[in-house]
C-alpha angles and dihedrals in degrees: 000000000000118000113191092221126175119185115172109140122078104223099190127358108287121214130187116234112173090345088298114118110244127178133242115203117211089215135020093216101128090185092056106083123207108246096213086081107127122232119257116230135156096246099079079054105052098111099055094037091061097026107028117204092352088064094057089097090058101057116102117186111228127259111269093011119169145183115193092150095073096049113098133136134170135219090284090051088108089049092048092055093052093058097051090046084063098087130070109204106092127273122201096188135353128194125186116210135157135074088289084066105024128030124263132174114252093035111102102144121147102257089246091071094037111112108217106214125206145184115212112200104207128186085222115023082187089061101039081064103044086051098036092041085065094044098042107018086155094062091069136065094223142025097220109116083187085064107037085051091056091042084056102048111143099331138060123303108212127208111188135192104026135152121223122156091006078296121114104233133175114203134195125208117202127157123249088244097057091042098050087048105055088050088046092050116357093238091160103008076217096108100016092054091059099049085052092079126056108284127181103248097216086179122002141209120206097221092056081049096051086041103045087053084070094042093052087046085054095042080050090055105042087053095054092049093048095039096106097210124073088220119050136181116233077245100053088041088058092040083048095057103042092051086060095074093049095049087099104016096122089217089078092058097044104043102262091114128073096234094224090058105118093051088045095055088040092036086057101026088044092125091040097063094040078066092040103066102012086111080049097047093047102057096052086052092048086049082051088242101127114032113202105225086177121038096190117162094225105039116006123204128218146178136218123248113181134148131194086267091046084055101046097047081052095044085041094058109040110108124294108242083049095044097048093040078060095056099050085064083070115039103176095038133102119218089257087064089034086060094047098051105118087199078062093101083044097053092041096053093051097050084051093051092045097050090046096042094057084046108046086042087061103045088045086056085043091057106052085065106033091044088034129229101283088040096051087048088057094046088044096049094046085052095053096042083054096049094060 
């Protein structure tokens, strides 16, 4: 797949470890955002807005763009790098997430016992096991390559509890074409959900950037339209959008979730996410969408402001297989009635719950053979004691 791709402009000072791109900040100041961001808007989008996934040939990423927002790394950020430099199959991206890599309240663990998880974005899932499978036979729970590739299939293929480095580390392999889809179009929420909250980038690609700009501006809507009060705190907006991506994960209905975890991953990442989506955030105050009514440094308040047009130019750009998975909740509709439906939060929200449910219930199933039975007891065991 050919992407037309011009990047000219350094956005951050850019410095080589182990042959990965890092990033040096010039100061450690969260709450100070880089001004070369560049401001979101619809129109770098419009292919895949109109065409979905048939339009993704025809995205160019402008000229200078940059995405500072999304750069962040944290004192281990050598160290991470070092683990996923490990492999030798090639990586086309890696991202670290999770309370092992970023704080979160409630996980206090010694370092020794954190677990650092990762997703590896890979051009062919199908050769990054053939090659990894020889390298690091231990890390799976068979040798078939017949039957790692169907428990791949288009999501994420997880292998937990490994040590890499003397750190226990849990890594996901997914393919540059899955993942781009599911930002382009939310076909699964799985990878899209978790982009939607701050991750440490350990080697970047410039297309899951540019993408991952219009899936932050959609997590952004869907949460305005869901926040049940009219006036919101920075905080509650945040709160708002990472509990999107747990409306239909089955753990949090078993048992396998801390139920606070939304407000401990905000609580601790607070000043991560205000980076995050400030370019975000930006461009629904300039379109008069969201008014601040508190401009308070720390925790700003807003208010909607959203007519029947504002809510038809959001519903009109989320992506496609969602969109058009909304409207055939109402058959005989047109998107202006659809707009004033006041069941519309309700229907979202189910569609939301649906999509993330199939998907989390799959990868729970995957899990139990790629991570192997004593394995997924381990895992399953660390996540309940986390949930009490």
């Amino acid at each position: 797949m050919s992407h037309r791709r011009i990047m000219s402009r350094i956005c951050l000072q850019r410095v080589n470890i182990g042959g990965f791109r890092s990033f040096h900040y010039t100061s450690p100041r969260l709450s100070t955002f880089v001004s070369s961001t560049t401001p979101y808007s619809d129109k770098y989008y419009k292919p895949i807005i109109t065409e979905g996934a048939a339009g993704f040939d025809k995205l160019v990423i402008p000229k200078d763009f940059c995405a500072d927002n999304q750069s962040l790394t944290t004192e281990t950020q050598e160290q991470l790098v070092e683990i996923v430099n490990t492999f030798d199959a090639e990586i086309s991206a890696a991202v670290g997430y999770g309370s092992g890599i970023l704080p979160q309240n409630g996980y206090d663990k010694p370092d020794k016992e954190k677990q650092l998880d990762f997703i590896f974005l890979v051009d062919e899932t199908t050769k990054f096991h053939q090659q990894n499978t020889k390298q690091n036979p231990s890390h799976y729970s068979t040798k078939s390559q017949t039957l790692i590739n169907f428990f791949q299939g288009s999501g994420i293929y997880f292998n937990p509890y490994i040590l890499i480095k003397d750190k226990l580390t849990k890594y996901g392999v997914t393919s540059k074409k899955s993942a781009f889809m599911d930002l382009s179009e939310w076909s699964s929420l799985y990878f899209a959900g978790r982009m939607q909250k701050p991750v440490n980038y350990i080697k970047e690609d410039d297309m899951l950037k540019f993408l991952n700009q219009y899936n932050l501006k959609n997590a952004m809507t869907i949460a305005i339209f869901l926040i049940q009060s009219n006036q919101f705190t920075e905080r509650q907006l945040y709160e708002q959008i990472t509990s999107i991506s747990y409306l239909g994960d089955f753990r949090m209905y078993i048992g396998g979730e801390n139920p606070n975890k939304v407000r401990n991953i905000v609580s601790k990442q607070f000043q991560y996410f205000k980076k995050l989506y400030d370019p975000i955030l930006q461009y629904f105050i300039r379109r008069n969408y969201l008014i601040i009514t508190d401009n308070d440094a720390t925790n700003r308040t807003f208010k909607t402001n959203l007519t029947t047009n504002t809510r038809i130019n959001l519903i009109s750009s989320l992506p496609l297989k969602f969109r058009t998975q909304l409207y055939s909740k109402y058959p005989e509709s047109s998107v202006k009635e659809i707009a004033r439906d006041e069941k519309l939060p309700e229907n979202i929200k189910s569609l939301i719950t649906s999509t993330i449910i199939y998907s989390s219930i799959i990868q729970g199933f995957k899990g139990l053979f790629t991570a192997g039975l004593l394995k997924s007891m381990k895992y399953s065991l660390a996540k309940k004691r986390k949930s009490v």
